[in-house]
Amino acid sequence: MATGQVCAQLNDFTITASATPQTCLGNGTVSFTVSGNNTAAALEFAVYLLPNTTVPFTTVTAMSAQNLVAGDYLIIATQTLNGQSNTATANATVGDNTVPLVYTLTTTNIGCGEGSITVNVTSGNAVQYEIISGPVTVPLQTSNVFTGLPAGQYQVRVHNNCGDAFTTTVQLITGSNSLQIKEGGVAQLASCNTIKVYHHASTTSAIAWPLQLEYTVYGPTGDPQVITDTATGPGQIVTEIPFNESGTYVYYIETTDACGNVFNDGPFIISGYINFAMLVGYQVCDPTSIIVRPSDYLMYPLTFNFIEAPEDFNPVDFNASYPLFEDFQTSIVFEGGVLPYGDYTLEITDACGRVIEREVVVGPNIHPPQVVVTYSCQLGTVDILTIGKAITGLVVTHAPEAYEPQLPHELLGNSDPQYGFVINGLPEGDYTLHLTDECDNEFDLQIVINTPPANILVQNLPGCSEGLGSVSAYRPAKLLQPLPLPVRRPLLWVHCLLMQQILLHQDNLVCLACPAEIIRTA
């Protein structure tokens, strides 16, 4: 705010200007206050929007100027009396307090044949809404939601408090009846007699909530049981159904949406067996742990009882929590030294009073090796896995005639106890290998190398220029060598060699351009 004065034949006077910011485009104001003026003189105010000082933005005789846009203004006040006049000046700034109208449109396409459009305002002040074009039109309303709309393209107009209107086009699609209930997680025991099952609703369109779900549970024996539930909105659907511990059973779900559409899903399978696994873990040759893995359907806490074990086995020495295990564990391990050899029988009682027994024999690590055979071209590769213990001796005692080394053939070198031993480049035929591990166990391994034929797919394809075609060959993963591909046409033979370096880096397509009349051979 600034003031100024000019001397003339009339008394000097001053003017003060006070601005009000615009809240809508062009509704700012500047109010004037004058002092020292001749009360008989006429006042006129020329308001200039800077930097223009030639043509006034507006000229008024009232004590305020209306409908001003944001900006800096120079006000020149003139008092006139009996042909005489003088002026005074002031400056004012009209601020910009406008808030732009920003909104989005969301649609709900449901299977009932009607949909809705919602205007979500994130900035500005919307006051009225209308649909000006579409399968149906809607006059001005204060609600931001339009309902009961058929499918089609709509133009939605939104009005703000400044009288401005903005139009947006949106497509409304009627949802198809494609609802499906899918499994949404692993079933968990809820009580001794019930289990929680998890599902979610899946569809390519919108869902008409709520959903009424009817679970029909077919136990191993007896009549089916029916459980009902309601899903009110998106998210995981969790329902308790009867639990049957005597075996595998199934259930089906019938779902009815808010439009009355019915959907059927299933069967969903539950393996109701209560069980646990008991394994022996080894440190090279010695048994050093008993690993117990309870099934998901045992109710904690669990009470353990070794009803049979060697006399010098004390369970507490190997697991201080014995005999009561309060919280769920994927594996409960008894470890802490070499286990006494002998028969072990473990009895587990869960919180529901259900009792299960399992047995295991603890002794030295006499487990045989695992043998995996893979192929490339007409040669085989043998992977021998002795997990946790190394191979100390490996002799080929029998092999086909194509095997070049003289028998018996000692395969020198110790294996890695973690990764085993690999033999490459074995011709087809029957083999016998005598293996000794570091625990002094001996095994005779019978191995057959029988490479299956390589199926090569050859296709005729268009060429890259007129009069030329292409031949493409798809290499099987086991074919590692260059591939000679004979191609013939009348009176002419062509041999195309697919380069090895291409085959090694591309598992499938290798393409050769040949005259279009060439015919590929089988």
mmCIF file of N, CA and C in Angstrom, residues 120-172:
data_model
loop_
_atom_site.group_PDB
_atom_site.id
_atom_site.type_symbol
_atom_site.label_atom_id
_atom_site.label_comp_id
_atom_site.label_asym_id
_atom_site.label_seq_id
_atom_site.Cartn_x
_atom_site.Cartn_y
_atom_site.Cartn_z
ATOM 1 N N ASN A 120 -14.944 -37.310 -7.914
ATOM 2 C CA ASN A 120 -14.089 -37.176 -6.736
ATOM 3 C C ASN A 120 -13.288 -35.879 -6.856
ATOM 4 N N VAL A 121 -13.680 -34.871 -6.067
ATOM 5 C CA VAL A 121 -13.034 -33.559 -6.126
ATOM 6 C C VAL A 121 -11.841 -33.557 -5.179
ATOM 7 N N THR A 122 -10.663 -33.246 -5.717
ATOM 8 C CA THR A 122 -9.450 -33.198 -4.904
ATOM 9 C C THR A 122 -8.953 -31.778 -4.675
ATOM 10 N N SER A 123 -9.482 -30.808 -5.418
ATOM 11 C CA SER A 123 -9.076 -29.411 -5.245
ATOM 12 C C SER A 123 -10.196 -28.519 -5.765
ATOM 13 N N GLY A 124 -10.351 -27.347 -5.123
ATOM 14 C CA GLY A 124 -11.396 -26.428 -5.548
ATOM 15 C C GLY A 124 -12.712 -26.704 -4.845
ATOM 16 N N ASN A 125 -13.743 -25.998 -5.293
ATOM 17 C CA ASN A 125 -15.049 -26.073 -4.639
ATOM 18 C C ASN A 125 -16.120 -26.332 -5.688
ATOM 19 N N ALA A 126 -16.462 -27.618 -5.866
ATOM 20 C CA ALA A 126 -17.523 -27.986 -6.804
ATOM 21 C C ALA A 126 -18.867 -27.873 -6.100
ATOM 22 N N VAL A 127 -19.867 -27.327 -6.813
ATOM 23 C CA VAL A 127 -21.168 -27.107 -6.186
ATOM 24 C C VAL A 127 -22.300 -27.823 -6.907
ATOM 25 N N GLN A 128 -22.138 -28.085 -8.211
ATOM 26 C CA GLN A 128 -23.208 -28.746 -8.950
ATOM 27 C C GLN A 128 -22.611 -29.674 -10.011
ATOM 28 N N TYR A 129 -23.403 -30.701 -10.353
ATOM 29 C CA TYR A 129 -22.950 -31.724 -11.286
ATOM 30 C C TYR A 129 -24.100 -32.060 -12.230
ATOM 31 N N GLU A 130 -23.757 -32.409 -13.473
ATOM 32 C CA GLU A 130 -24.779 -32.812 -14.426
ATOM 33 C C GLU A 130 -24.158 -33.718 -15.484
ATOM 34 N N ILE A 131 -24.997 -34.538 -16.116
ATOM 35 C CA ILE A 131 -24.601 -35.322 -17.282
ATOM 36 C C ILE A 131 -25.265 -34.678 -18.482
ATOM 37 N N ILE A 132 -24.444 -34.171 -19.417
ATOM 38 C CA ILE A 132 -24.996 -33.420 -20.544
ATOM 39 C C ILE A 132 -25.104 -34.266 -21.800
ATOM 40 N N SER A 133 -24.481 -35.462 -21.804
ATOM 41 C CA SER A 133 -24.548 -36.314 -22.990
ATOM 42 C C SER A 133 -24.335 -37.753 -22.565
ATOM 43 N N GLY A 134 -25.046 -38.679 -23.227
ATOM 44 C CA GLY A 134 -24.905 -40.095 -22.934
ATOM 45 C C GLY A 134 -26.196 -40.831 -23.204
ATOM 46 N N PRO A 135 -26.242 -42.125 -22.900
ATOM 47 C CA PRO A 135 -27.495 -42.868 -23.051
ATOM 48 C C PRO A 135 -28.642 -42.230 -22.277
ATOM 49 N N VAL A 136 -28.319 -41.631 -21.127
ATOM 50 C CA VAL A 136 -29.296 -40.825 -20.384
ATOM 51 C C VAL A 136 -28.584 -39.543 -19.963
ATOM 52 N N THR A 137 -29.344 -38.481 -19.758
ATOM 53 C CA THR A 137 -28.786 -37.234 -19.240
ATOM 54 C C THR A 137 -29.382 -36.970 -17.870
ATOM 55 N N VAL A 138 -28.637 -36.217 -17.058
ATOM 56 C CA VAL A 138 -29.077 -35.907 -15.693
ATOM 57 C C VAL A 138 -28.942 -34.405 -15.501
ATOM 58 N N PRO A 139 -30.018 -33.710 -15.050
ATOM 59 C CA PRO A 139 -29.932 -32.258 -14.845
ATOM 60 C C PRO A 139 -29.036 -31.927 -13.656
ATOM 61 N N LEU A 140 -28.830 -30.628 -13.460
ATOM 62 C CA LEU A 140 -27.974 -30.175 -12.368
ATOM 63 C C LEU A 140 -28.427 -30.750 -11.033
ATOM 64 N N GLN A 141 -27.448 -31.244 -10.265
ATOM 65 C CA GLN A 141 -27.731 -31.778 -8.937
ATOM 66 C C GLN A 141 -26.557 -31.444 -8.031
ATOM 67 N N THR A 142 -26.817 -31.461 -6.728
ATOM 68 C CA THR A 142 -25.750 -31.155 -5.766
ATOM 69 C C THR A 142 -24.965 -32.400 -5.370
ATOM 70 N N SER A 143 -25.508 -33.581 -5.617
ATOM 71 C CA SER A 143 -24.794 -34.821 -5.294
ATOM 72 C C SER A 143 -23.717 -35.093 -6.331
ATOM 73 N N ASN A 144 -22.585 -35.618 -5.888
ATOM 74 C CA ASN A 144 -21.481 -35.936 -6.801
ATOM 75 C C ASN A 144 -21.562 -37.359 -7.350
ATOM 76 N N VAL A 145 -22.672 -38.062 -7.109
ATOM 77 C CA VAL A 145 -22.815 -39.452 -7.542
ATOM 78 C C VAL A 145 -24.021 -39.565 -8.470
ATOM 79 N N PHE A 146 -23.800 -40.207 -9.615
ATOM 80 C CA PHE A 146 -24.887 -40.531 -10.548
ATOM 81 C C PHE A 146 -25.083 -42.046 -10.523
ATOM 82 N N THR A 147 -26.299 -42.489 -10.307
ATOM 83 C CA THR A 147 -26.568 -43.924 -10.199
ATOM 84 C C THR A 147 -27.611 -44.340 -11.233
ATOM 85 N N GLY A 148 -27.779 -45.671 -11.346
ATOM 86 C CA GLY A 148 -28.788 -46.211 -12.248
ATOM 87 C C GLY A 148 -28.498 -45.961 -13.704
ATOM 88 N N LEU A 149 -27.228 -45.988 -14.093
ATOM 89 C CA LEU A 149 -26.842 -45.643 -15.460
ATOM 90 C C LEU A 149 -26.609 -46.900 -16.292
ATOM 91 N N PRO A 150 -27.146 -46.945 -17.505
ATOM 92 C CA PRO A 150 -26.818 -48.057 -18.410
ATOM 93 C C PRO A 150 -25.427 -47.855 -19.010
ATOM 94 N N ALA A 151 -24.943 -48.892 -19.668
ATOM 95 C CA ALA A 151 -23.618 -48.821 -20.282
ATOM 96 C C ALA A 151 -23.598 -47.785 -21.394
ATOM 97 N N GLY A 152 -22.452 -47.150 -21.597
ATOM 98 C CA GLY A 152 -22.303 -46.180 -22.671
ATOM 99 C C GLY A 152 -21.289 -45.115 -22.323
ATOM 100 N N GLN A 153 -21.144 -44.146 -23.244
ATOM 101 C CA GLN A 153 -20.206 -43.041 -23.055
ATOM 102 C C GLN A 153 -20.958 -41.820 -22.547
ATOM 103 N N TYR A 154 -20.418 -41.182 -21.495
ATOM 104 C CA TYR A 154 -21.084 -40.048 -20.861
ATOM 105 C C TYR A 154 -20.147 -38.843 -20.834
ATOM 106 N N GLN A 155 -20.773 -37.640 -20.919
ATOM 107 C CA GLN A 155 -20.061 -36.393 -20.678
ATOM 108 C C GLN A 155 -20.597 -35.799 -19.380
ATOM 109 N N VAL A 156 -19.705 -35.679 -18.400
ATOM 110 C CA VAL A 156 -20.075 -35.180 -17.077
ATOM 111 C C VAL A 156 -19.533 -33.758 -16.938
ATOM 112 N N ARG A 157 -20.432 -32.821 -16.564
ATOM 113 C CA ARG A 157 -20.020 -31.428 -16.384
ATOM 114 C C ARG A 157 -20.065 -31.095 -14.894
ATOM 115 N N VAL A 158 -18.974 -30.464 -14.440
ATOM 116 C CA VAL A 158 -18.845 -30.097 -13.027
ATOM 117 C C VAL A 158 -18.744 -28.580 -12.931
ATOM 118 N N HIS A 159 -19.581 -27.971 -12.053
ATOM 119 C CA HIS A 159 -19.615 -26.517 -11.870
ATOM 120 C C HIS A 159 -18.997 -26.170 -10.521
ATOM 121 N N ASN A 160 -18.138 -25.134 -10.511
ATOM 122 C CA ASN A 160 -17.587 -24.700 -9.231
ATOM 123 C C ASN A 160 -18.319 -23.464 -8.724
ATOM 124 N N ASN A 161 -17.892 -22.962 -7.567
ATOM 125 C CA ASN A 161 -18.588 -21.840 -6.931
ATOM 126 C C ASN A 161 -18.332 -20.517 -7.641
ATOM 127 N N CYS A 162 -17.438 -20.513 -8.623
ATOM 128 C CA CYS A 162 -17.174 -19.294 -9.384
ATOM 129 C C CYS A 162 -18.001 -19.229 -10.662
ATOM 130 N N GLY A 163 -18.826 -20.235 -10.886
ATOM 131 C CA GLY A 163 -19.620 -20.265 -12.099
ATOM 132 C C GLY A 163 -18.910 -20.887 -13.281
ATOM 133 N N ASP A 164 -17.706 -21.420 -13.066
ATOM 134 C CA ASP A 164 -16.986 -22.094 -14.142
ATOM 135 C C ASP A 164 -17.478 -23.531 -14.258
ATOM 136 N N ALA A 165 -17.422 -24.079 -15.466
ATOM 137 C CA ALA A 165 -17.878 -25.449 -15.711
ATOM 138 C C ALA A 165 -16.807 -26.188 -16.508
ATOM 139 N N PHE A 166 -16.611 -27.466 -16.152
ATOM 140 C CA PHE A 166 -15.605 -28.305 -16.798
ATOM 141 C C PHE A 166 -16.263 -29.631 -17.175
ATOM 142 N N THR A 167 -15.927 -30.133 -18.365
ATOM 143 C CA THR A 167 -16.576 -31.337 -18.888
ATOM 144 C C THR A 167 -15.542 -32.436 -19.111
ATOM 145 N N THR A 168 -15.894 -33.661 -18.711
ATOM 146 C CA THR A 168 -15.024 -34.831 -18.879
ATOM 147 C C THR A 168 -15.853 -35.977 -19.442
ATOM 148 N N THR A 169 -15.239 -36.751 -20.338
ATOM 149 C CA THR A 169 -15.906 -37.908 -20.942
ATOM 150 C C THR A 169 -15.447 -39.186 -20.247
ATOM 151 N N VAL A 170 -16.387 -40.094 -19.999
ATOM 152 C CA VAL A 170 -16.069 -41.351 -19.330
ATOM 153 C C VAL A 170 -16.911 -42.464 -19.943
ATOM 154 N N GLN A 171 -16.362 -43.674 -19.963
ATOM 155 C CA GLN A 171 -17.062 -44.840 -20.516
ATOM 156 C C GLN A 171 -17.526 -45.722 -19.366
ATOM 157 N N LEU A 172 -18.782 -46.095 -19.400
ATOM 158 C CA LEU A 172 -19.349 -46.982 -18.386
ATOM 159 C C LEU A 172 -19.649 -48.321 -19.034
#
